[in-house]
Coordinates of C-alpha atoms in Angstrom, one line a residue:
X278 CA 22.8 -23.2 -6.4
X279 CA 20.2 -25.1 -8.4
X280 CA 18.1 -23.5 -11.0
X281 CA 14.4 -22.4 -10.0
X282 CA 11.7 -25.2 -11.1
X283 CA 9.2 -22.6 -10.1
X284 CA 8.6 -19.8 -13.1
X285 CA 9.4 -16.4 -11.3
X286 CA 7.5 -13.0 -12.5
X287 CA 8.4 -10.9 -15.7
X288 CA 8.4 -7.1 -15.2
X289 CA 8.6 -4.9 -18.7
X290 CA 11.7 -2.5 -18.3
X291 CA 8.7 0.3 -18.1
X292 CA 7.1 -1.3 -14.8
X293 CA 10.4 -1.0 -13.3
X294 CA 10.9 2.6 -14.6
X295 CA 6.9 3.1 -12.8
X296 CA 8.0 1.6 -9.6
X297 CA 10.9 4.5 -9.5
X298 CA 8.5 7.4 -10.4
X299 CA 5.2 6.3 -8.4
X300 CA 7.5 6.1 -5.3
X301 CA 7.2 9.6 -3.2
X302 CA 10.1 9.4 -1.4
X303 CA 13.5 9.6 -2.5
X304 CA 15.2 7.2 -0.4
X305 CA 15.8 3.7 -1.2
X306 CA 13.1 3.8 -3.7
X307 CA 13.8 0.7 -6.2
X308 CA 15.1 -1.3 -2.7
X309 CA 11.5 -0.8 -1.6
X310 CA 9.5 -1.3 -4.4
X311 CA 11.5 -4.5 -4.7
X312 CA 10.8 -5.8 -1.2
X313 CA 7.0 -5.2 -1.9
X314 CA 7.1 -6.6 -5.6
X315 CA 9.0 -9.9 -4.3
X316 CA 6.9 -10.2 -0.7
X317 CA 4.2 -10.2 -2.4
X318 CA 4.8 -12.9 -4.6
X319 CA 5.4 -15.1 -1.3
X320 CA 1.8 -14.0 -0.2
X321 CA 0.9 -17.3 -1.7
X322 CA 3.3 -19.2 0.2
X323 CA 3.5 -17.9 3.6
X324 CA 2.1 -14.7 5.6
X325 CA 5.1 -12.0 4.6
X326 CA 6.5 -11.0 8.2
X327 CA 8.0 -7.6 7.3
X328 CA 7.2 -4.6 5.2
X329 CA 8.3 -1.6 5.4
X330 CA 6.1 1.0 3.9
X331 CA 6.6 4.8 4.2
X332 CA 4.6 6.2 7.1
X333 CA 3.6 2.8 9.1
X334 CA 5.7 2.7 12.1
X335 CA 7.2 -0.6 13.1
X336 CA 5.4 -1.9 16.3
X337 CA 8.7 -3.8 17.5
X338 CA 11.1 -1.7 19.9
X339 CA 14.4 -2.3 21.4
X340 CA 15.8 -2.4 24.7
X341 CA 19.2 -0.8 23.6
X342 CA 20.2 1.9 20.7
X343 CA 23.2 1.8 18.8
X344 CA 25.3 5.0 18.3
X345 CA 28.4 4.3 16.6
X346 CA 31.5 5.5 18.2
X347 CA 34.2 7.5 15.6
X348 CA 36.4 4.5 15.9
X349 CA 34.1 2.1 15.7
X350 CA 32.5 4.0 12.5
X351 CA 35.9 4.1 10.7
X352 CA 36.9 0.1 11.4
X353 CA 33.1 -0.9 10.1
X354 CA 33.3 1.7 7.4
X355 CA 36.6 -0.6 5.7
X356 CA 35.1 -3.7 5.5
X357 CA 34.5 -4.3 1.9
X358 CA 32.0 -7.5 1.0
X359 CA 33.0 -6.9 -2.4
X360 CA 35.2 -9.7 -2.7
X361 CA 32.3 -11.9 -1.3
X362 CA 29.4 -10.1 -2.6
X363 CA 30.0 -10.3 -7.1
X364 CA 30.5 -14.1 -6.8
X365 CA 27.1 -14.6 -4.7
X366 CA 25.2 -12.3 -6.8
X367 CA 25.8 -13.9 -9.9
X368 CA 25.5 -17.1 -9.4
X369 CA 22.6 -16.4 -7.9
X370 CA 21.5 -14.3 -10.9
X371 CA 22.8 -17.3 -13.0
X372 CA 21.2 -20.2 -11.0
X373 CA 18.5 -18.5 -8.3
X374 CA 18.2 -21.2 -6.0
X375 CA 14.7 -22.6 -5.7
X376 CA 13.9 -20.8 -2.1
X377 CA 14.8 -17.6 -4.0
X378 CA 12.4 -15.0 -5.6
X379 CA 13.3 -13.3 -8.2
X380 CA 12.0 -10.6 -10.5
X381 CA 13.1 -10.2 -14.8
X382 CA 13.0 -7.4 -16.8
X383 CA 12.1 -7.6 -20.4
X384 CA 13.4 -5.0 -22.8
X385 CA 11.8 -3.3 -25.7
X386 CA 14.0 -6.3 -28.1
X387 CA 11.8 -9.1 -25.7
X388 CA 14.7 -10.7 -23.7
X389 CA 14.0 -11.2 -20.3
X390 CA 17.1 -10.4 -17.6
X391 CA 17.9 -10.5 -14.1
X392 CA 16.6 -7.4 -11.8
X393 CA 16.2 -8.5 -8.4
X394 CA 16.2 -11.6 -5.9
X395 CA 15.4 -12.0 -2.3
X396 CA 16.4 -15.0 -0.4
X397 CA 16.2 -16.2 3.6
X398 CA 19.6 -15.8 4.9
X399 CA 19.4 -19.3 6.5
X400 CA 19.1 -21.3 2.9
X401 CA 22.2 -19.2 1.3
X402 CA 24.5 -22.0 0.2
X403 CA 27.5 -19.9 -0.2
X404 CA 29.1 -20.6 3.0
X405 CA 31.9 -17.6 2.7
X406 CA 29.8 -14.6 2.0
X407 CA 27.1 -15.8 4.6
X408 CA 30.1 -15.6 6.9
X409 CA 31.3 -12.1 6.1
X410 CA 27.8 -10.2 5.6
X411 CA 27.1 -12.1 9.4
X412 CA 30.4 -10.2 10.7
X413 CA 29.6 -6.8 9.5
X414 CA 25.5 -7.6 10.8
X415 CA 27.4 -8.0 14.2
X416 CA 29.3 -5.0 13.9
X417 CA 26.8 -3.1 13.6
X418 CA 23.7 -4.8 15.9
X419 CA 25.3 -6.5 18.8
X420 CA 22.2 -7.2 20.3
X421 CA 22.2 -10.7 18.6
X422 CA 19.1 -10.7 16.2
X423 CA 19.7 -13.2 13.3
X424 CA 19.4 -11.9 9.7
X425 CA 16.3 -13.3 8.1
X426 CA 16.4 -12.2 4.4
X427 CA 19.4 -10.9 1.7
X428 CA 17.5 -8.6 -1.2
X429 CA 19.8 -8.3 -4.3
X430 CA 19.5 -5.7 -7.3
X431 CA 21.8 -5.5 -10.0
X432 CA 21.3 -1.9 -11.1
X433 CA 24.2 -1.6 -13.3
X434 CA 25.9 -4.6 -15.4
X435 CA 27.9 -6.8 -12.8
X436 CA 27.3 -4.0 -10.3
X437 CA 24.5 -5.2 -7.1
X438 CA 23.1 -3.2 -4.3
X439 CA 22.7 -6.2 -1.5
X440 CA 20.6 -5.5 1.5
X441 CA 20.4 -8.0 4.8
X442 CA 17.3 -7.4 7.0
X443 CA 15.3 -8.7 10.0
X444 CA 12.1 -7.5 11.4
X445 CA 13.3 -4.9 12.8
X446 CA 16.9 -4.1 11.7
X447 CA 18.6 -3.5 7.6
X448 CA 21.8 -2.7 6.5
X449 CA 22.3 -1.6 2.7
X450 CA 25.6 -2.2 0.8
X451 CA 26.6 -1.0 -2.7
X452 CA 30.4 -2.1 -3.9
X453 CA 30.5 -4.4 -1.1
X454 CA 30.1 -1.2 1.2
X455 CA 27.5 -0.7 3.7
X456 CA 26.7 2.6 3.8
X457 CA 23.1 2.7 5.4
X458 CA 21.4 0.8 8.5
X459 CA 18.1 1.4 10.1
X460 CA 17.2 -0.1 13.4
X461 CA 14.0 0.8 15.7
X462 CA 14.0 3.7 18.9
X463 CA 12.1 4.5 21.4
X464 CA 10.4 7.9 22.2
X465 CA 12.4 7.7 25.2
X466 CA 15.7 7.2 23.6
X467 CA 15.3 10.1 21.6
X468 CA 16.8 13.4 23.2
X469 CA 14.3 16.3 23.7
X470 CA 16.5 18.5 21.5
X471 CA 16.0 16.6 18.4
X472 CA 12.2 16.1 19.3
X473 CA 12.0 20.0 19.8
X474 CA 13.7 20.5 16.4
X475 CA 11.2 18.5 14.3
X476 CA 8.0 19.8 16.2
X477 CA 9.5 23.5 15.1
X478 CA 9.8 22.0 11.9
X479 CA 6.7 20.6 11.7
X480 CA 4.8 23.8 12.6
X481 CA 6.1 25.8 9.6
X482 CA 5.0 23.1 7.0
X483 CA 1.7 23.7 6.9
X484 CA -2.1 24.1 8.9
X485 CA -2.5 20.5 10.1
X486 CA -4.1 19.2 13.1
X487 CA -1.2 17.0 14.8
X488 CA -1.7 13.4 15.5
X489 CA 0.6 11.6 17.7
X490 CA 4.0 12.5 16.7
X491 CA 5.9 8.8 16.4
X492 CA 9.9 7.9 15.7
X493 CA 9.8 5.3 13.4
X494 CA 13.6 4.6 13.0
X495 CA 17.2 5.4 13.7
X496 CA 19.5 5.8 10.5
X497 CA 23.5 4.8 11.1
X498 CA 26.1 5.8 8.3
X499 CA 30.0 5.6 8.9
X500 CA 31.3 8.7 10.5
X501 CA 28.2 10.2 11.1
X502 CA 25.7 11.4 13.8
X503 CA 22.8 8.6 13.7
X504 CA 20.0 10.2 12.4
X505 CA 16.0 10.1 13.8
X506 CA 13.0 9.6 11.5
X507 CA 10.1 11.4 13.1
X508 CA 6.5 10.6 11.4
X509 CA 3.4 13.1 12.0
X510 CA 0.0 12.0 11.3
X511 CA -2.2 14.4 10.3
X512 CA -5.9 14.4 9.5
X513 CA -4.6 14.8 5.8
X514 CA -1.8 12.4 5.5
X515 CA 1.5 11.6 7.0
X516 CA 4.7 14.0 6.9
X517 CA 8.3 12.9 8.0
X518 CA 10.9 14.9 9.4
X519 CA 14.5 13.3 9.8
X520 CA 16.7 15.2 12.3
X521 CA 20.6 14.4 13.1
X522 CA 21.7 13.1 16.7
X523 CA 23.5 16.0 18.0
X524 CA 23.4 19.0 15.6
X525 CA 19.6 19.0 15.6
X526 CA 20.1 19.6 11.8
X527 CA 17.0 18.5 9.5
X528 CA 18.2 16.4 6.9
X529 CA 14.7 15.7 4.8
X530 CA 11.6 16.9 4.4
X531 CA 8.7 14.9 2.8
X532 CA 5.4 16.4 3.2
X533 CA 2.5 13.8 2.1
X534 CA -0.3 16.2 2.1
X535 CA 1.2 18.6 -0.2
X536 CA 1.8 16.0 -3.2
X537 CA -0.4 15.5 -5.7
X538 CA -0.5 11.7 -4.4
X539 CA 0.0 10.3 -7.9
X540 CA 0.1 6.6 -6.0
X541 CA -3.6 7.4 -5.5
X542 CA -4.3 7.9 -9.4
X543 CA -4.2 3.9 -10.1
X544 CA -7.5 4.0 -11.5
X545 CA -7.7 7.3 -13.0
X546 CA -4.6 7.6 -16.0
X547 CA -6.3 10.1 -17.5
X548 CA -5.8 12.8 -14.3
X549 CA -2.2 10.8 -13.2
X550 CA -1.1 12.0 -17.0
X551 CA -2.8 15.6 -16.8
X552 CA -0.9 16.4 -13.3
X553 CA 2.3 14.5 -14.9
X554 CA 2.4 17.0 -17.8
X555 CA 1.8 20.1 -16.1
X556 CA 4.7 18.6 -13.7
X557 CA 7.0 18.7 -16.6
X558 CA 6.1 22.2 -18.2
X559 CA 6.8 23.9 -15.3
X560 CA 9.9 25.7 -16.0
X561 CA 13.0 25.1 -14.8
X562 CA 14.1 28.8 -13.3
X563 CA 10.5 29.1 -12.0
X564 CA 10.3 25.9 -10.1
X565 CA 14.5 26.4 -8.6
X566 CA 13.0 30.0 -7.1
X567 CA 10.8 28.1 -5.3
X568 CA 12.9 25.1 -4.2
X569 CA 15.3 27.7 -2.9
X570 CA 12.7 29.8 -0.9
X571 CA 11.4 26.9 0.7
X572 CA 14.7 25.3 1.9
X573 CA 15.7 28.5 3.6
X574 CA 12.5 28.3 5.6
X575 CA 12.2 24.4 6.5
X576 CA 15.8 23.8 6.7
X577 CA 17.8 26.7 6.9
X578 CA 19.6 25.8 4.1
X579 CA 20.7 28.4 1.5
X580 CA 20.8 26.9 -2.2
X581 CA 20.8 30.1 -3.7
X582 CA 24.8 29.6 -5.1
X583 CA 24.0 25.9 -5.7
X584 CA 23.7 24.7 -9.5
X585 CA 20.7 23.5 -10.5
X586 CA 19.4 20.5 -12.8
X587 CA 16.2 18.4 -13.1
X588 CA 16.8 15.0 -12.8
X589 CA 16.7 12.2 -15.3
X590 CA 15.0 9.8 -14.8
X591 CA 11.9 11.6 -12.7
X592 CA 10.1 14.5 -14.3
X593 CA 9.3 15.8 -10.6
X594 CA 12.8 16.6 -9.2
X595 CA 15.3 19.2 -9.1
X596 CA 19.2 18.4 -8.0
X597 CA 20.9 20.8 -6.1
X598 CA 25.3 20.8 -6.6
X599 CA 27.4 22.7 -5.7
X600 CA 31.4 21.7 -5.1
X601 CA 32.2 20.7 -1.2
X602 CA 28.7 20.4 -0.4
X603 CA 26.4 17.6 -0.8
X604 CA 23.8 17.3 -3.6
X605 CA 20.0 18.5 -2.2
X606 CA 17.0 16.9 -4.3
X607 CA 14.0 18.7 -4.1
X608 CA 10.3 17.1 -5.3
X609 CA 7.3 19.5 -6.6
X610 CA 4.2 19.5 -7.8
X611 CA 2.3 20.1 -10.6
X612 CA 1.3 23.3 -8.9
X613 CA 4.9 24.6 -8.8
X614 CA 5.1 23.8 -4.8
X615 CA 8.0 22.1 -3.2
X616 CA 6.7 19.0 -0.9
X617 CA 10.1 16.9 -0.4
X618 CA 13.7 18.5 0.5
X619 CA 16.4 15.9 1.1
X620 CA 20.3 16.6 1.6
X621 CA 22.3 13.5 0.5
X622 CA 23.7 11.8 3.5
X623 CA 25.6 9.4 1.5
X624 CA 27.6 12.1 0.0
X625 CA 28.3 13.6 3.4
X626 CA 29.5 10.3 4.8
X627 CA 31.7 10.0 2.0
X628 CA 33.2 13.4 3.0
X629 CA 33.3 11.9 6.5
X630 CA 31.6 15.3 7.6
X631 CA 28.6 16.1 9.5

């Protein structure tokens, strides 16, 4: 790769740290904020084809849905990019070639380092890992859509989360593993059991005049059930329910309305820092009674043997552990009220248990 002639856009470690907090939903946070960050700088350029922003529903659907069959789960679930994946990513950290974007960090001692580059899958020049990451693509989406873009993070020295993408259609890999991909579905692909779990659902979050109920997406992960992302859109904002193919069970929770929509605050720091501190006094034992009386009725999931922690780096979460199970994160408010409960698929796919 040759280096960039264009100057690419500095982010302060801080702005990086924001983009975690200000993001609502747990999943794929950084990844997304990314994708925005780096689309937008293309703005300039050429009208950005794809984004995927929590609660818009992607207008594209498919003619066939993939469910991925035990054996086929197991055989995908081996092949490791790893090998092909470090020597991309840093060269391309080294030397971002100039149809690349990239995004810098600058710490607190002023040096500027590699966070993030997206570039179109067709102008790759590394001819071996553009081969591999094409044979997993087809793996997993047989239906012959071409990757268009490959989104690189390093978030760990020498370690990079790589995601390929299309319009419609991602697959995430950490390690050189892929261990997510999201592709549209239809209403009518859906089967009436999971659509009759997430309206039950739905009814027990709160008083809010139903829109059209949407699916947005289907979730794969090796050895799993796929998973079903079901939006509602309320006269008050937008809540999504995710329910497994199969068991019906509801993996995540994230009620919009119920947040104090800290996104919305831009403007206002004074009342984004007021509800940010009475986040963070809210005690620990107060907040887990809570967490665990509200799992039991949205989920039917008991947490009251699980440990409990707050988590790091957001002031707004709990973790859930407990040994054989997979972690639960819960998100509250400054008000002491849960509005997001999510069980960690990744944890249960590494089980290889549904």
């Amino acid at each position: 790769m040759r280096r960039s002639p264009n100057p690419s856009k500095t982010v302060s470690i801080h702005q990086v740290e924001q983009m975690i907090r200000d993001t609502e939903t747990p999943e794929h946070s950084m990844s997304q904020q990314i994708v925005e960050k780096l689309e937008s700088k293309r703005a300039s350029r050429q009208k950005p084809f794809f984004t995927r922003r929590v609660g818009i529903i992607a207008a594209a659907s498919v003619a066939f849905c993939v469910s991925l069959t035990p054996v086929m789960a197991q055989a995908i679930e081996r092949l490791s990019l790893l090998e092909y994946i470090n020597p991309f990513a840093k060269e391309m950290k080294a030397n971002p070639n100039e149809k690349a974007d990239t995004l810098y960090v600058k710490g607190l001692d002023g040096n500027k380092k590699f966070h993030s580059g997206m570039i179109r899958f067709d102008d790759i020049e590394d001819q071996e890992f553009k081969s591999q990451l094409q044979r997993v693509w087809n793996e997993i989406f047989p239906q012959g859509e071409a990757i268009h873009d490959v989104i690189m993070y390093e978030y760990e020295k020498d370690k990079f989360h790589i995601e390929a993408r299309n319009e419609n259609r991602s697959i995430d890999f950490d390690e050189g593993n892929w261990y997510h991909a999201a592709q549209p579905v239809g209403e009518n692909q859906v089967p009436d059991a999971a659509k009759d779990a997430a309206d039950h659902i739905f009814n027990k979050i709160g008083d809010f005049k139903q829109g059209k109920r949407s699916v947005s997406r289907m979730i794969l992960r090796p050895n799993q059930n796929p998973v079903y992302k079901f939006v509602y859109n309320t006269e008050k904002g937008s809540i999504l329910i995710d329910v497994q193919k199969n068991t019906n069970q509801i993996t995540s929770i994230v009620a919009f309305p119920l947040s104090d929509q800290l996104h919305k605050l831009e403007d206002d720091k004074n009342k984004y820092r007021e509800l940010v501190e009475k986040t963070k006094a809210i005690e620990l034992n107060t907040i887990r009674e809570e967490a665990v009386k509200q799992a039991k009725v949205w989920m039917n999931l008991d947490l009251a043997d699980y440990n409990v922690s707050k988590l790091e780096y957001r002031f707004d979460t709990l973790t859930f552990t407990k040994a054989g199970s997979p972690d639960v994160t819960a998100v509250y408010t400054s008000k002491g009220t849960i509005y997001s409960i999510k069980i960690d698929l990744r944890q249960l796919s590494e089980k290889g248990t549904d």
